Amino acid sequence: MRPAPPAPPQSTTLVASAEQPIDAVLESLGTTATGLTTAEASARLTQGGPNLIAHRTITAMDVLVVQLRNPLLWLLLGAAAISGATGDPAGACIIAAIVALSVGLGFVNEFRSARALAALHGDIHYSTVVWRDGEPVDVDVTELVRGDVVELSVGGVVPADVRLLATAALRCDEAVLTGESASSGKTSDPVPRSDSAVDLPSCAFMGTIVHQGSGRGVVVATGPATAFGAISVGLGERQTETAFQAGLREFSKMLVKVAAGLTVGILLVNLALQRPLIDAVLFSLAIAIGITPQLLPAIVSLSLSTGSRGLAKKRVLVKRLVTIEDLGNIDLLFCDKTGTLTEGAVTFDAAVDSAGQSDSRVLLLGLLCNEATPEARGGNALDRALWAAPESSALWATQDEGTQDRQLGLLPFDHDRQLVSVVVTQSGDAPLLITKGAPEALLARCIDVPEQSQTVLADLFAKGARVVAIATRPAPGLTTPAATDERDLHFRGFLTFADRPKADAGSSIRTLNGLGIQVKVITGDNGAVAAKVCRDLGMPVDRVVLGSELAALDDAALAAALPTTTVFARVTPDQKARIVRCARTLHTDVAFLGDGVNDAVALHAADVGISVESAADVAKDAADIVLLDKDLGVIADGVMEGRRIFANTMKYVLMATSSNFGNMFSAAGASLLLTFLPMLPSQILLNNLLYDVGQLAIPTDNVDDEVLARPSAWDLTFVKRFMATFGPLSSVFDFVLFFVMLEVLSAGQTEFRTGWFVESLATQTLVVFVIRTRRVPFTSSRPSRTMIVLPLTCALIGAVLPLTPLAELLGFTALPLSFFAMLVAMTVIYLALVEAAKARFYAVHDHRPPASPRSHRAGHHRHVRHRAARFHRTTVTARR
């Protein structure tokens, strides 16, 4: 029977609880050592709120406000209002309607993207083990309340500020709070008050990592009331800019500068020609809006959100939409072996002595020196596999109760020592120290290793077995082992485990290679084992470098060795990160796939960090992308999606710098040569709106195979060259049309404006079929169905508008059939010229720059934001 419900919690700070005895802390929090009841926890959650650092709600109004922050729109609306008040109310209403439609277009796409991102974040879950109703259960970290008792284990992120109730060799990495790289030892004993609020050995802080050992603690503070919460809130939500975003920003800045110069020049010239001030201002602002890439954010957002939804269906979750494009840029992938190249279903195979003969005593020692329970819970995969083996159950059942419960102390496994040790009692004998771990590390600590054991070990490695070595020594008076006790050991034998290569891993690697991505393996396992797995999958192994060899190489030597090295084995966490950083100095975009505690530093160091849903908390936090299934094949899907998005974004960019820019430049030039405005401001805006609607098909477009086959990167010089080639070509064609309209067809103002409106919209929408591919359009590269229908529909609307009842309101008039005959002929000639110019341009400027080295997003602030993501929630709603 559980005791009576505890008293309600009192106001207790973490600093105060650190110096109080455990019983006093539990009493002040109104809880017990076995936690709260479900009912009490629910009541406290309702009263105190979720364990969230921030809960952001994005409303439709928030998205709309962002769309309305364009100063050009407000200047245009202001000028239109003045125009309406001084005699042209119809024109003013038309301009206002077109602006409203443009804003609505951007709003719909941005709102959809915000919802898509919120949905993706909602699919990534973080849980922790909490004691409820006297039993340990998994609970979402956001549902923790003060008084909850939580379990802490290696690799876990501390889910709240807790006062420790019990510890077993517990050490926490508190760098996220203190900046110190060394982990901090923890105790459950009260400690005297410290000058520092984060120097509390009897407490563990939200957002810090369990580096070693295990513990149990009671929650004292949650959400923004924690030390980590205060830091995270202080950083705000601004994310570091990616290379993709930087390229977009530089491109937009370039066009805005061009638009500003052109607009001011047009305004001054029109005023010098003594044209009406309002007409000159409206025309200049319309030109500026026509040039500026208003739809670029919407195109990018639509592409990224569409891509993210497609990847989510393939069980790939991205934390930030722009990460998809960054994934498309990678040309080197580092991955671990277990679970990526192999099935990850580790099974116990055999226990053998130094001569390679079966030995049940070695198996028993392995069961005694084990961090998992007999029910195969806790510990690492090898520990659990050992307990899950039928022979282990049979052997354990033959042991008496004293044998089964005689562990005195434990020194947990860590990746620096690569060992775990226990002290066990022996009937009538001194305590026995049992040490288990990586053969290389353990054999170096033994004093009597038989010669044949090295032959046996080499044989096991050659067969691809995962091997754990075991040694012992008497340990009189020892209860809790330390690293210094792992010496003068007597070798006992090997435990071997099997982990078969994945059936589809070989084909996935070949797919990645076909995309121009090298795959290299970084593993803590033996080099010979990793190399055999690679060869079994058809992956050539040029060279294997061990962690011990790596330590002797400086960064320059390591960078030189990288291109010819396939496997890095027996490496430490810091060495993994060093390998990634050195690879990035080779002008290479690097992805790292990892799921363990020891992978977190390397995940942060990579351009794109990839982890899996089942990964250690710290690995999931460090990653940019989370795979619901650990499969190289879905990474290839993500890479192609990123490259497709970049390619389609560049189609819009090249359109904006060629036909669109050329037409606006033509309008500016015509306004200087003609005695009337070549197009009314409302007509320019309508032309721009129809063009933009047609371009919304770009995210759905097909991408040529050769574009997907290699990464690309922003090159503003290339874009400027493209603009300098195709922009003038478009303008030359426009001026030819002007000549035909004025000299051949003797067009007046209305006919001229109508004719150029129809022609400019037709050429802008049709030329995209030429510019969208380096191949011959349609015959060698087919656009998507939407890409065919939407632009052609917009061009058709532009041609039909002068024949509708809206013509007079919009300032249009019906055009003779001779105009359309000449338009068809001239458009065919124009598209043929653009195709010829395209072939020549790419023959001269076929340049796709590799991703340039850049300072990585990693840094203290980025680490905090990644860690804080589990305590953030975003809701997107149409309501205020």
PDB file of C-alpha atoms in Angstrom, residues 553-698:
ATOM      1  CA  LEU A 553      48.921  12.689 -37.260  1.00  0.00           C
ATOM      2  CA  ASP A 554      48.667  16.462 -37.263  1.00  0.00           C
ATOM      3  CA  ASP A 555      45.725  18.081 -39.044  1.00  0.00           C
ATOM      4  CA  ALA A 556      47.633  18.523 -42.312  1.00  0.00           C
ATOM      5  CA  ALA A 557      48.653  14.851 -42.369  1.00  0.00           C
ATOM      6  CA  LEU A 558      45.121  13.764 -41.512  1.00  0.00           C
ATOM      7  CA  ALA A 559      43.674  15.909 -44.308  1.00  0.00           C
ATOM      8  CA  ALA A 560      46.170  14.346 -46.705  1.00  0.00           C
ATOM      9  CA  ALA A 561      45.191  10.830 -45.579  1.00  0.00           C
ATOM     10  CA  LEU A 562      41.425  11.407 -45.850  1.00  0.00           C
ATOM     11  CA  PRO A 563      40.971  10.886 -49.614  1.00  0.00           C
ATOM     12  CA  THR A 564      42.548   7.416 -49.513  1.00  0.00           C
ATOM     13  CA  THR A 565      41.071   6.214 -46.202  1.00  0.00           C
ATOM     14  CA  THR A 566      37.810   4.251 -46.167  1.00  0.00           C
ATOM     15  CA  VAL A 567      37.597   3.178 -42.516  1.00  0.00           C
ATOM     16  CA  PHE A 568      38.554   4.945 -39.301  1.00  0.00           C
ATOM     17  CA  ALA A 569      38.418   2.390 -36.462  1.00  0.00           C
ATOM     18  CA  ARG A 570      38.779   2.404 -32.690  1.00  0.00           C
ATOM     19  CA  VAL A 571      38.351   6.173 -32.629  1.00  0.00           C
ATOM     20  CA  THR A 572      37.340   8.341 -29.676  1.00  0.00           C
ATOM     21  CA  PRO A 573      34.495  10.898 -29.793  1.00  0.00           C
ATOM     22  CA  ASP A 574      36.949  13.775 -30.119  1.00  0.00           C
ATOM     23  CA  GLN A 575      38.753  11.995 -32.955  1.00  0.00           C
ATOM     24  CA  LYS A 576      35.441  11.582 -34.814  1.00  0.00           C
ATOM     25  CA  ALA A 577      34.863  15.328 -34.641  1.00  0.00           C
ATOM     26  CA  ARG A 578      38.453  16.038 -35.693  1.00  0.00           C
ATOM     27  CA  ILE A 579      38.074  13.814 -38.772  1.00  0.00           C
ATOM     28  CA  VAL A 580      34.894  15.694 -39.764  1.00  0.00           C
ATOM     29  CA  ARG A 581      36.513  19.107 -39.251  1.00  0.00           C
ATOM     30  CA  CYS A 582      39.552  18.142 -41.313  1.00  0.00           C
ATOM     31  CA  ALA A 583      37.324  16.839 -44.107  1.00  0.00           C
ATOM     32  CA  ARG A 584      35.576  20.206 -44.246  1.00  0.00           C
ATOM     33  CA  THR A 585      38.902  21.965 -44.863  1.00  0.00           C
ATOM     34  CA  LEU A 586      39.129  20.076 -48.179  1.00  0.00           C
ATOM     35  CA  HIS A 587      36.357  22.250 -49.721  1.00  0.00           C
ATOM     36  CA  THR A 588      33.951  19.423 -48.960  1.00  0.00           C
ATOM     37  CA  ASP A 589      30.418  19.526 -47.579  1.00  0.00           C
ATOM     38  CA  VAL A 590      30.266  16.790 -44.953  1.00  0.00           C
ATOM     39  CA  ALA A 591      27.361  14.854 -43.457  1.00  0.00           C
ATOM     40  CA  PHE A 592      27.760  12.657 -40.396  1.00  0.00           C
ATOM     41  CA  LEU A 593      25.346   9.891 -39.438  1.00  0.00           C
ATOM     42  CA  GLY A 594      25.512   8.792 -35.812  1.00  0.00           C
ATOM     43  CA  ASP A 595      23.239   7.707 -32.994  1.00  0.00           C
ATOM     44  CA  GLY A 596      25.431   7.266 -29.941  1.00  0.00           C
ATOM     45  CA  VAL A 597      26.544   9.430 -27.048  1.00  0.00           C
ATOM     46  CA  ASN A 598      30.023   9.454 -28.554  1.00  0.00           C
ATOM     47  CA  ASP A 599      28.697  10.869 -31.857  1.00  0.00           C
ATOM     48  CA  ALA A 600      27.332  14.183 -30.556  1.00  0.00           C
ATOM     49  CA  VAL A 601      30.512  16.232 -31.039  1.00  0.00           C
ATOM     50  CA  ALA A 602      30.956  14.992 -34.611  1.00  0.00           C
ATOM     51  CA  LEU A 603      27.271  15.679 -35.389  1.00  0.00           C
ATOM     52  CA  HIS A 604      27.783  19.275 -34.317  1.00  0.00           C
ATOM     53  CA  ALA A 605      30.983  19.559 -36.370  1.00  0.00           C
ATOM     54  CA  ALA A 606      29.410  18.353 -39.641  1.00  0.00           C
ATOM     55  CA  ASP A 607      27.688  20.551 -42.207  1.00  0.00           C
ATOM     56  CA  VAL A 608      24.665  18.260 -41.839  1.00  0.00           C
ATOM     57  CA  GLY A 609      24.217  16.109 -38.742  1.00  0.00           C
ATOM     58  CA  ILE A 610      21.959  13.067 -39.191  1.00  0.00           C
ATOM     59  CA  SER A 611      20.654  10.863 -36.406  1.00  0.00           C
ATOM     60  CA  VAL A 612      17.807   8.386 -35.834  1.00  0.00           C
ATOM     61  CA  GLU A 613      14.675   8.365 -33.697  1.00  0.00           C
ATOM     62  CA  SER A 614      16.080   5.592 -31.481  1.00  0.00           C
ATOM     63  CA  ALA A 615      19.361   7.465 -30.909  1.00  0.00           C
ATOM     64  CA  ALA A 616      20.730   8.671 -27.602  1.00  0.00           C
ATOM     65  CA  ASP A 617      19.123  11.961 -26.591  1.00  0.00           C
ATOM     66  CA  VAL A 618      22.323  13.917 -27.037  1.00  0.00           C
ATOM     67  CA  ALA A 619      22.770  12.593 -30.587  1.00  0.00           C
ATOM     68  CA  LYS A 620      19.185  13.471 -31.566  1.00  0.00           C
ATOM     69  CA  ASP A 621      19.634  16.965 -30.168  1.00  0.00           C
ATOM     70  CA  ALA A 622      22.853  17.540 -32.107  1.00  0.00           C
ATOM     71  CA  ALA A 623      21.362  16.370 -35.419  1.00  0.00           C
ATOM     72  CA  ASP A 624      19.798  18.535 -38.130  1.00  0.00           C
ATOM     73  CA  ILE A 625      17.891  15.586 -39.603  1.00  0.00           C
ATOM     74  CA  VAL A 626      16.268  12.660 -37.784  1.00  0.00           C
ATOM     75  CA  LEU A 627      15.630   9.349 -39.571  1.00  0.00           C
ATOM     76  CA  LEU A 628      12.775   7.244 -38.250  1.00  0.00           C
ATOM     77  CA  ASP A 629      14.578   4.265 -39.812  1.00  0.00           C
ATOM     78  CA  LYS A 630      18.371   3.968 -39.939  1.00  0.00           C
ATOM     79  CA  ASP A 631      18.684   3.509 -43.677  1.00  0.00           C
ATOM     80  CA  LEU A 632      21.269   4.914 -46.088  1.00  0.00           C
ATOM     81  CA  GLY A 633      18.697   4.690 -48.862  1.00  0.00           C
ATOM     82  CA  VAL A 634      16.539   7.455 -47.396  1.00  0.00           C
ATOM     83  CA  ILE A 635      19.617   9.671 -47.114  1.00  0.00           C
ATOM     84  CA  ALA A 636      20.021   9.313 -50.881  1.00  0.00           C
ATOM     85  CA  ASP A 637      16.368  10.361 -51.242  1.00  0.00           C
ATOM     86  CA  GLY A 638      17.047  13.397 -49.075  1.00  0.00           C
ATOM     87  CA  VAL A 639      20.130  14.347 -51.090  1.00  0.00           C
ATOM     88  CA  MET A 640      18.179  14.196 -54.351  1.00  0.00           C
ATOM     89  CA  GLU A 641      15.351  16.226 -52.814  1.00  0.00           C
ATOM     90  CA  GLY A 642      17.812  18.893 -51.712  1.00  0.00           C
ATOM     91  CA  ARG A 643      19.395  19.062 -55.158  1.00  0.00           C
ATOM     92  CA  ARG A 644      15.980  19.189 -56.814  1.00  0.00           C
ATOM     93  CA  ILE A 645      14.965  22.121 -54.626  1.00  0.00           C
ATOM     94  CA  PHE A 646      18.196  23.986 -55.344  1.00  0.00           C
ATOM     95  CA  ALA A 647      17.876  23.362 -59.089  1.00  0.00           C
ATOM     96  CA  ASN A 648      14.285  24.587 -59.172  1.00  0.00           C
ATOM     97  CA  THR A 649      15.139  27.629 -57.084  1.00  0.00           C
ATOM     98  CA  MET A 650      17.878  28.471 -59.561  1.00  0.00           C
ATOM     99  CA  LYS A 651      15.335  28.255 -62.396  1.00  0.00           C
ATOM    100  CA  TYR A 652      13.387  31.078 -60.789  1.00  0.00           C
ATOM    101  CA  VAL A 653      16.588  33.034 -60.125  1.00  0.00           C
ATOM    102  CA  LEU A 654      17.709  32.734 -63.747  1.00  0.00           C
ATOM    103  CA  MET A 655      14.253  33.719 -64.956  1.00  0.00           C
ATOM    104  CA  ALA A 656      14.283  36.805 -62.739  1.00  0.00           C
ATOM    105  CA  THR A 657      17.679  37.819 -64.122  1.00  0.00           C
ATOM    106  CA  SER A 658      16.865  37.257 -67.787  1.00  0.00           C
ATOM    107  CA  SER A 659      13.428  37.667 -69.315  1.00  0.00           C
ATOM    108  CA  ASN A 660      11.792  39.374 -66.330  1.00  0.00           C
ATOM    109  CA  PHE A 661      14.678  41.762 -65.774  1.00  0.00           C
ATOM    110  CA  GLY A 662      14.956  42.385 -69.518  1.00  0.00           C
ATOM    111  CA  ASN A 663      11.283  43.336 -69.793  1.00  0.00           C
ATOM    112  CA  MET A 664      11.510  45.767 -66.889  1.00  0.00           C
ATOM    113  CA  PHE A 665      14.647  47.292 -68.404  1.00  0.00           C
ATOM    114  CA  SER A 666      12.789  47.615 -71.693  1.00  0.00           C
ATOM    115  CA  ALA A 667       9.958  49.432 -69.935  1.00  0.00           C
ATOM    116  CA  ALA A 668      12.436  51.823 -68.431  1.00  0.00           C
ATOM    117  CA  GLY A 669      14.081  52.470 -71.794  1.00  0.00           C
ATOM    118  CA  ALA A 670      10.761  52.880 -73.604  1.00  0.00           C
ATOM    119  CA  SER A 671       9.597  55.470 -71.083  1.00  0.00           C
ATOM    120  CA  LEU A 672      12.551  57.619 -72.143  1.00  0.00           C
ATOM    121  CA  LEU A 673      11.960  57.249 -75.898  1.00  0.00           C
ATOM    122  CA  LEU A 674       8.191  57.490 -76.067  1.00  0.00           C
ATOM    123  CA  THR A 675       5.956  60.459 -75.448  1.00  0.00           C
ATOM    124  CA  PHE A 676       3.698  58.267 -73.278  1.00  0.00           C
ATOM    125  CA  LEU A 677       4.193  55.594 -70.634  1.00  0.00           C
ATOM    126  CA  PRO A 678       4.771  52.242 -72.424  1.00  0.00           C
ATOM    127  CA  MET A 679       2.577  50.469 -69.858  1.00  0.00           C
ATOM    128  CA  LEU A 680       0.331  51.815 -67.128  1.00  0.00           C
ATOM    129  CA  PRO A 681       1.442  51.063 -63.555  1.00  0.00           C
ATOM    130  CA  SER A 682      -1.590  48.818 -63.048  1.00  0.00           C
ATOM    131  CA  GLN A 683      -0.723  46.908 -66.239  1.00  0.00           C
ATOM    132  CA  ILE A 684       2.867  46.360 -65.091  1.00  0.00           C
ATOM    133  CA  LEU A 685       1.611  45.019 -61.753  1.00  0.00           C
ATOM    134  CA  LEU A 686      -0.960  42.771 -63.439  1.00  0.00           C
ATOM    135  CA  ASN A 687       1.712  41.489 -65.815  1.00  0.00           C
ATOM    136  CA  ASN A 688       3.974  40.769 -62.847  1.00  0.00           C
ATOM    137  CA  LEU A 689       1.178  39.034 -60.922  1.00  0.00           C
ATOM    138  CA  LEU A 690       0.268  36.706 -63.808  1.00  0.00           C
ATOM    139  CA  TYR A 691       3.939  35.937 -64.381  1.00  0.00           C
ATOM    140  CA  ASP A 692       4.416  35.139 -60.678  1.00  0.00           C
ATOM    141  CA  VAL A 693       1.409  32.809 -60.635  1.00  0.00           C
ATOM    142  CA  GLY A 694       2.903  30.921 -63.573  1.00  0.00           C
ATOM    143  CA  GLN A 695       6.214  30.551 -61.751  1.00  0.00           C
ATOM    144  CA  LEU A 696       4.515  28.835 -58.796  1.00  0.00           C
ATOM    145  CA  ALA A 697       4.713  25.659 -60.877  1.00  0.00           C
ATOM    146  CA  ILE A 698       8.525  25.664 -60.636  1.00  0.00           C
TER     147      ILE A 698
END
